[in-house]
PDB file of N, CA, C and O and ligand atoms in Angstrom:
ATOM      1  N   UNK A   3     -57.544  82.216 240.078  1.00 49.00           N
ATOM      2  CA  UNK A   3     -57.119  80.810 239.994  1.00 49.00           C
ATOM      3  C   UNK A   3     -58.056  79.934 240.796  1.00 49.00           C
ATOM      4  O   UNK A   3     -58.194  78.760 240.572  1.00 49.00           O
ATOM      5  N   UNK A   4     -58.724  80.532 241.760  1.00 50.00           N
ATOM      6  CA  UNK A   4     -59.667  79.766 242.557  1.00 50.00           C
ATOM      7  C   UNK A   4     -61.018  79.721 241.865  1.00 50.00           C
ATOM      8  O   UNK A   4     -62.040  80.086 242.391  1.00 50.00           O
ATOM      9  N   UNK A   5     -60.977  79.263 240.670  1.00 56.00           N
ATOM     10  CA  UNK A   5     -62.211  79.151 239.906  1.00 56.00           C
ATOM     11  C   UNK A   5     -62.926  77.865 240.327  1.00 56.00           C
ATOM     12  O   UNK A   5     -62.472  77.152 241.192  1.00 56.00           O
ATOM     13  N   UNK A   6     -64.025  77.587 239.670  1.00 57.00           N
ATOM     14  CA  UNK A   6     -64.774  76.390 240.027  1.00 57.00           C
ATOM     15  C   UNK A   6     -64.323  75.192 239.187  1.00 57.00           C
ATOM     16  O   UNK A   6     -65.073  74.294 238.924  1.00 57.00           O
ATOM     17  N   UNK A   7     -63.084  75.206 238.790  1.00 54.00           N
ATOM     18  CA  UNK A   7     -62.584  74.104 237.982  1.00 54.00           C
ATOM     19  C   UNK A   7     -62.086  72.973 238.865  1.00 54.00           C
ATOM     20  O   UNK A   7     -61.635  73.202 239.975  1.00 54.00           O
ATOM     21  N   UNK A   8     -62.155  71.784 238.318  1.00 55.00           N
ATOM     22  CA  UNK A   8     -61.608  70.647 239.043  1.00 55.00           C
ATOM     23  C   UNK A   8     -60.107  70.606 238.801  1.00 55.00           C
ATOM     24  O   UNK A   8     -59.672  70.602 237.664  1.00 55.00           O
ATOM     25  N   UNK A   9     -59.327  70.590 239.829  1.00 64.00           N
ATOM     26  CA  UNK A   9     -57.886  70.729 239.684  1.00 64.00           C
ATOM     27  C   UNK A   9     -57.175  69.495 239.139  1.00 64.00           C
ATOM     28  O   UNK A   9     -56.086  69.605 238.611  1.00 64.00           O
ATOM     29  N   UNK A  10     -57.772  68.346 239.296  1.00 79.00           N
ATOM     30  CA  UNK A  10     -57.031  67.141 238.956  1.00 79.00           C
ATOM     31  C   UNK A  10     -57.607  66.412 237.751  1.00 79.00           C
ATOM     32  O   UNK A  10     -57.449  65.213 237.611  1.00 79.00           O
ATOM     33  N   UNK A  11     -58.294  67.138 236.903  1.00 88.00           N
ATOM     34  CA  UNK A  11     -58.855  66.497 235.722  1.00 88.00           C
ATOM     35  C   UNK A  11     -57.818  66.476 234.609  1.00 88.00           C
ATOM     36  O   UNK A  11     -57.234  67.492 234.277  1.00 88.00           O
ATOM     37  N   UNK A  12     -57.615  65.310 234.080  1.00 92.00           N
ATOM     38  CA  UNK A  12     -56.731  65.209 232.927  1.00 92.00           C
ATOM     39  C   UNK A  12     -57.344  64.278 231.901  1.00 92.00           C
ATOM     40  O   UNK A  12     -58.155  63.414 232.222  1.00 92.00           O
ATOM     41  N   UNK A  13     -56.939  64.461 230.672  1.00 95.00           N
ATOM     42  CA  UNK A  13     -57.499  63.694 229.579  1.00 95.00           C
ATOM     43  C   UNK A  13     -57.092  62.229 229.678  1.00 95.00           C
ATOM     44  O   UNK A  13     -55.924  61.921 229.838  1.00 95.00           O
ATOM     45  N   UNK A  14     -58.063  61.317 229.600  1.00 94.00           N
ATOM     46  CA  UNK A  14     -57.764  59.887 229.670  1.00 94.00           C
ATOM     47  C   UNK A  14     -57.117  59.364 228.391  1.00 94.00           C
ATOM     48  O   UNK A  14     -56.628  58.242 228.359  1.00 94.00           O
ATOM     49  N   UNK A  15     -57.147  60.182 227.360  1.00 95.00           N
ATOM     50  CA  UNK A  15     -56.623  59.734 226.067  1.00 95.00           C
ATOM     51  C   UNK A  15     -55.159  60.115 225.884  1.00 95.00           C
ATOM     52  O   UNK A  15     -54.346  59.310 225.450  1.00 95.00           O
ATOM     53  N   UNK A  16     -54.828  61.345 226.214  1.00 97.00           N
ATOM     54  CA  UNK A  16     -53.459  61.804 225.983  1.00 97.00           C
ATOM     55  C   UNK A  16     -52.779  62.258 227.268  1.00 97.00           C
ATOM     56  O   UNK A  16     -51.597  62.560 227.269  1.00 97.00           O
ATOM     57  N   UNK A  17     -53.554  62.303 228.368  1.00 96.00           N
ATOM     58  CA  UNK A  17     -52.944  62.644 229.650  1.00 96.00           C
ATOM     59  C   UNK A  17     -52.751  64.130 229.881  1.00 96.00           C
ATOM     60  O   UNK A  17     -52.212  64.537 230.892  1.00 96.00           O
ATOM     61  N   UNK A  18     -53.210  64.940 228.947  1.00 96.00           N
ATOM     62  CA  UNK A  18     -53.050  66.378 229.098  1.00 96.00           C
ATOM     63  C   UNK A  18     -54.007  66.930 230.156  1.00 96.00           C
ATOM     64  O   UNK A  18     -55.108  66.431 230.333  1.00 96.00           O
ATOM     65  N   UNK A  19     -53.554  67.947 230.864  1.00 94.00           N
ATOM     66  CA  UNK A  19     -54.455  68.593 231.823  1.00 94.00           C
ATOM     67  C   UNK A  19     -55.024  69.874 231.249  1.00 94.00           C
ATOM     68  O   UNK A  19     -55.632  70.668 231.956  1.00 94.00           O
ATOM     69  N   UNK A  20     -54.820  70.077 229.983  1.00 95.00           N
ATOM     70  CA  UNK A  20     -55.370  71.250 229.314  1.00 95.00           C
ATOM     71  C   UNK A  20     -56.780  70.934 228.840  1.00 95.00           C
ATOM     72  O   UNK A  20     -57.031  70.717 227.663  1.00 95.00           O
ATOM     73  N   UNK A  21     -57.678  70.889 229.800  1.00 95.00           N
ATOM     74  CA  UNK A  21     -59.049  70.510 229.488  1.00 95.00           C
ATOM     75  C   UNK A  21     -60.004  71.604 229.941  1.00 95.00           C
ATOM     76  O   UNK A  21     -59.706  72.371 230.852  1.00 95.00           O
ATOM     77  N   UNK A  22     -61.159  71.625 229.317  1.00 93.00           N
ATOM     78  CA  UNK A  22     -62.190  72.581 229.689  1.00 93.00           C
ATOM     79  C   UNK A  22     -63.463  71.827 229.996  1.00 93.00           C
ATOM     80  O   UNK A  22     -63.813  70.869 229.316  1.00 93.00           O
ATOM     81  N   UNK A  23     -64.164  72.276 230.988  1.00 89.00           N
ATOM     82  CA  UNK A  23     -65.403  71.581 231.330  1.00 89.00           C
ATOM     83  C   UNK A  23     -66.539  72.061 230.446  1.00 89.00           C
ATOM     84  O   UNK A  23     -66.771  73.259 230.320  1.00 89.00           O
ATOM     85  N   UNK A  24     -67.235  71.116 229.881  1.00 86.00           N
ATOM     86  CA  UNK A  24     -68.403  71.432 229.076  1.00 86.00           C
ATOM     87  C   UNK A  24     -69.629  71.384 229.982  1.00 86.00           C
ATOM     88  O   UNK A  24     -69.529  71.186 231.184  1.00 86.00           O
ATOM     89  N   UNK A  25     -70.764  71.521 229.391  1.00 70.00           N
ATOM     90  CA  UNK A  25     -71.990  71.467 230.187  1.00 70.00           C
ATOM     91  C   UNK A  25     -72.180  70.083 230.786  1.00 70.00           C
ATOM     92  O   UNK A  25     -71.789  69.077 230.209  1.00 70.00           O
ATOM     93  N   UNK A  26     -72.800  70.057 231.928  1.00 63.00           N
ATOM     94  CA  UNK A  26     -73.000  68.785 232.597  1.00 63.00           C
ATOM     95  C   UNK A  26     -74.107  67.986 231.930  1.00 63.00           C
ATOM     96  O   UNK A  26     -74.956  68.529 231.245  1.00 63.00           O
ATOM     97  N   UNK A  27     -74.064  66.707 232.172  1.00 59.00           N
ATOM     98  CA  UNK A  27     -75.052  65.815 231.572  1.00 59.00           C
ATOM     99  C   UNK A  27     -76.399  65.932 232.269  1.00 59.00           C
ATOM    100  O   UNK A  27     -76.570  65.427 233.359  1.00 59.00           O
ATOM    101  N   UNK A  28     -77.337  66.601 231.649  1.00 57.00           N
ATOM    102  CA  UNK A  28     -78.706  66.635 232.134  1.00 57.00           C
ATOM    103  C   UNK A  28     -78.812  66.710 233.636  1.00 57.00           C
ATOM    104  O   UNK A  28     -78.269  67.616 234.261  1.00 57.00           O
ATOM    105  N   UNK A  29     -79.478  65.757 234.210  1.00 63.00           N
ATOM    106  CA  UNK A  29     -79.699  65.775 235.648  1.00 63.00           C
ATOM    107  C   UNK A  29     -78.641  64.965 236.388  1.00 63.00           C
ATOM    108  O   UNK A  29     -78.658  64.897 237.601  1.00 63.00           O
ATOM    109  N   UNK A  30     -77.752  64.355 235.640  1.00 62.00           N
ATOM    110  CA  UNK A  30     -76.725  63.556 236.304  1.00 62.00           C
ATOM    111  C   UNK A  30     -75.574  64.448 236.729  1.00 62.00           C
ATOM    112  O   UNK A  30     -74.602  64.630 236.017  1.00 62.00           O
ATOM    113  N   UNK A  31     -75.724  65.007 237.906  1.00 67.00           N
ATOM    114  CA  UNK A  31     -74.701  65.931 238.381  1.00 67.00           C
ATOM    115  C   UNK A  31     -73.431  65.217 238.795  1.00 67.00           C
ATOM    116  O   UNK A  31     -72.430  65.846 239.073  1.00 67.00           O
ATOM    117  N   UNK A  32     -73.492  63.878 238.837  1.00 76.00           N
ATOM    118  CA  UNK A  32     -72.297  63.133 239.210  1.00 76.00           C
ATOM    119  C   UNK A  32     -71.363  62.953 238.027  1.00 76.00           C
ATOM    120  O   UNK A  32     -70.249  62.491 238.163  1.00 76.00           O
ATOM    121  N   UNK A  33     -71.855  63.351 236.855  1.00 80.00           N
ATOM    122  CA  UNK A  33     -71.010  63.249 235.671  1.00 80.00           C
ATOM    123  C   UNK A  33     -70.789  64.628 235.076  1.00 80.00           C
ATOM    124  O   UNK A  33     -71.684  65.458 235.046  1.00 80.00           O
ATOM    125  N   UNK A  34     -69.602  64.842 234.592  1.00 83.00           N
ATOM    126  CA  UNK A  34     -69.303  66.087 233.910  1.00 83.00           C
ATOM    127  C   UNK A  34     -68.619  65.763 232.591  1.00 83.00           C
ATOM    128  O   UNK A  34     -67.965  64.739 232.450  1.00 83.00           O
ATOM    129  N   UNK A  35     -68.781  66.652 231.657  1.00 87.00           N
ATOM    130  CA  UNK A  35     -68.190  66.451 230.347  1.00 87.00           C
ATOM    131  C   UNK A  35     -67.065  67.450 230.143  1.00 87.00           C
ATOM    132  O   UNK A  35     -67.220  68.624 230.432  1.00 87.00           O
ATOM    133  N   UNK A  36     -65.960  66.947 229.650  1.00 90.00           N
ATOM    134  CA  UNK A  36     -64.792  67.795 229.456  1.00 90.00           C
ATOM    135  C   UNK A  36     -64.330  67.737 228.012  1.00 90.00           C
ATOM    136  O   UNK A  36     -64.554  66.764 227.312  1.00 90.00           O
ATOM    137  N   UNK A  37     -63.658  68.795 227.632  1.00 94.00           N
ATOM    138  CA  UNK A  37     -63.084  68.852 226.294  1.00 94.00           C
ATOM    139  C   UNK A  37     -61.576  69.035 226.420  1.00 94.00           C
ATOM    140  O   UNK A  37     -61.102  69.946 227.097  1.00 94.00           O
ATOM    141  N   UNK A  38     -60.850  68.137 225.770  1.00 96.00           N
ATOM    142  CA  UNK A  38     -59.397  68.194 225.825  1.00 96.00           C
ATOM    143  C   UNK A  38     -58.852  69.048 224.690  1.00 96.00           C
ATOM    144  O   UNK A  38     -59.134  68.790 223.522  1.00 96.00           O
ATOM    145  N   UNK A  39     -58.075  70.048 225.051  1.00 97.00           N
ATOM    146  CA  UNK A  39     -57.456  70.892 224.030  1.00 97.00           C
ATOM    147  C   UNK A  39     -56.225  70.215 223.432  1.00 97.00           C
ATOM    148  O   UNK A  39     -55.695  70.656 222.419  1.00 97.00           O
ATOM    149  N   UNK A  40     -55.756  69.165 224.100  1.00 97.00           N
ATOM    150  CA  UNK A  40     -54.556  68.494 223.618  1.00 97.00           C
ATOM    151  C   UNK A  40     -54.834  67.618 222.412  1.00 97.00           C
ATOM    152  O   UNK A  40     -54.101  67.640 221.425  1.00 97.00           O
ATOM    153  N   UNK A  41     -55.902  66.839 222.482  1.00 98.00           N
ATOM    154  CA  UNK A  41     -56.210  65.925 221.383  1.00 98.00           C
ATOM    155  C   UNK A  41     -57.607  66.180 220.829  1.00 98.00           C
ATOM    156  O   UNK A  41     -58.108  65.389 220.035  1.00 98.00           O
ATOM    157  N   UNK A  42     -58.216  67.294 221.249  1.00 97.00           N
ATOM    158  CA  UNK A  42     -59.529  67.683 220.732  1.00 97.00           C
ATOM    159  C   UNK A  42     -60.568  66.583 220.886  1.00 97.00           C
ATOM    160  O   UNK A  42     -61.267  66.231 219.941  1.00 97.00           O
ATOM    161  N   UNK A  43     -60.615  66.040 222.072  1.00 96.00           N
ATOM    162  CA  UNK A  43     -61.547  64.958 222.333  1.00 96.00           C
ATOM    163  C   UNK A  43     -62.418  65.300 223.534  1.00 96.00           C
ATOM    164  O   UNK A  43     -61.948  65.863 224.516  1.00 96.00           O
ATOM    165  N   UNK A  44     -63.684  64.965 223.428  1.00 94.00           N
ATOM    166  CA  UNK A  44     -64.590  65.144 224.552  1.00 94.00           C
ATOM    167  C   UNK A  44     -64.619  63.855 225.361  1.00 94.00           C
ATOM    168  O   UNK A  44     -64.683  62.766 224.810  1.00 94.00           O
ATOM    169  N   UNK A  45     -64.552  63.993 226.663  1.00 92.00           N
ATOM    170  CA  UNK A  45     -64.618  62.800 227.514  1.00 92.00           C
ATOM    171  C   UNK A  45     -65.442  63.095 228.746  1.00 92.00           C
ATOM    172  O   UNK A  45     -65.677  64.253 229.106  1.00 92.00           O
ATOM    173  N   UNK A  46     -65.888  62.045 229.392  1.00 88.00           N
ATOM    174  CA  UNK A  46     -66.692  62.196 230.599  1.00 88.00           C
ATOM    175  C   UNK A  46     -65.830  61.933 231.817  1.00 88.00           C
ATOM    176  O   UNK A  46     -64.842  61.213 231.758  1.00 88.00           O
ATOM    177  N   UNK A  47     -66.266  62.495 232.892  1.00 85.00           N
ATOM    178  CA  UNK A  47     -65.598  62.200 234.145  1.00 85.00           C
ATOM    179  C   UNK A  47     -66.656  62.101 235.228  1.00 85.00           C
ATOM    180  O   UNK A  47     -67.526  62.942 235.348  1.00 85.00           O
ATOM    181  N   UNK A  48     -66.537  61.057 236.023  1.00 80.00           N
ATOM    182  CA  UNK A  48     -67.463  60.895 237.133  1.00 80.00           C
ATOM    183  C   UNK A  48     -66.907  61.618 238.351  1.00 80.00           C
ATOM    184  O   UNK A  48     -65.754  61.472 238.709  1.00 80.00           O
ATOM    185  N   UNK A  49     -67.751  62.428 238.937  1.00 72.00           N
ATOM    186  CA  UNK A  49     -67.334  63.194 240.093  1.00 72.00           C
ATOM    187  C   UNK A  49     -67.773  62.468 241.358  1.00 72.00           C
ATOM    188  O   UNK A  49     -68.946  62.318 241.622  1.00 72.00           O
ATOM    189  N   UNK A  50     -66.818  62.040 242.118  1.00 67.00           N
ATOM    190  CA  UNK A  50     -67.132  61.346 243.352  1.00 67.00           C
ATOM    191  C   UNK A  50     -67.544  62.357 244.416  1.00 67.00           C
ATOM    192  O   UNK A  50     -66.941  63.420 244.539  1.00 67.00           O
ATOM    193  N   UNK A  51     -68.506  61.964 245.165  1.00 64.00           N
ATOM    194  CA  UNK A  51     -69.055  62.901 246.131  1.00 64.00           C
ATOM    195  C   UNK A  51     -68.284  62.867 247.457  1.00 64.00           C
ATOM    196  O   UNK A  51     -68.846  62.693 248.523  1.00 64.00           O
ATOM    197  N   UNK A  52     -67.007  63.002 247.343  1.00 61.00           N
ATOM    198  CA  UNK A  52     -66.187  63.061 248.549  1.00 61.00           C
ATOM    199  C   UNK A  52     -66.057  61.735 249.279  1.00 61.00           C
ATOM    200  O   UNK A  52     -65.474  61.661 250.336  1.00 61.00           O
ATOM    201  N   UNK A  53     -66.614  60.697 248.687  1.00 63.00           N
ATOM    202  CA  UNK A  53     -66.528  59.390 249.350  1.00 63.00           C
ATOM    203  C   UNK A  53     -65.581  58.489 248.562  1.00 63.00           C
ATOM    204  O   UNK A  53     -65.848  58.125 247.450  1.00 63.00           O
ATOM    205  N   UNK A  54     -64.488  58.177 249.190  1.00 58.00           N
ATOM    206  CA  UNK A  54     -63.520  57.308 248.534  1.00 58.00           C
ATOM    207  C   UNK A  54     -63.153  56.154 249.449  1.00 58.00           C
ATOM    208  O   UNK A  54     -62.928  56.364 250.648  1.00 58.00           O
ATOM    209  N   UNK A  55     -63.097  54.959 248.917  1.00 60.00           N
ATOM    210  CA  UNK A  55     -62.707  53.806 249.734  1.00 60.00           C
ATOM    211  C   UNK A  55     -61.245  53.911 250.125  1.00 60.00           C
ATOM    212  O   UNK A  55     -60.415  54.367 249.353  1.00 60.00           O
ATOM    213  N   UNK A  56     -60.961  53.499 251.295  1.00 64.00           N
ATOM    214  CA  UNK A  56     -59.583  53.597 251.764  1.00 64.00           C
ATOM    215  C   UNK A  56     -58.724  52.482 251.171  1.00 64.00           C
ATOM    216  O   UNK A  56     -59.202  51.416 250.907  1.00 64.00           O
TER     217      UNK A  56
HETATM  218 ZN1   ZN B   9     -56.407  64.582 225.225  1.00 68.78          ZN
END
């Protein structure tokens, strides 16, 4: 269960958390591509580098 998956990724279209990470976008490691098994849609997610505004 301690895989390298992001625990809080959910589909922005249907809200499902049944998503799989696809290959990352080229050299942009701050972006990842996911595939939703709920609505069969690919979406992007920006990965914040641990810096969040309070
Ligand atoms: Zn979905």
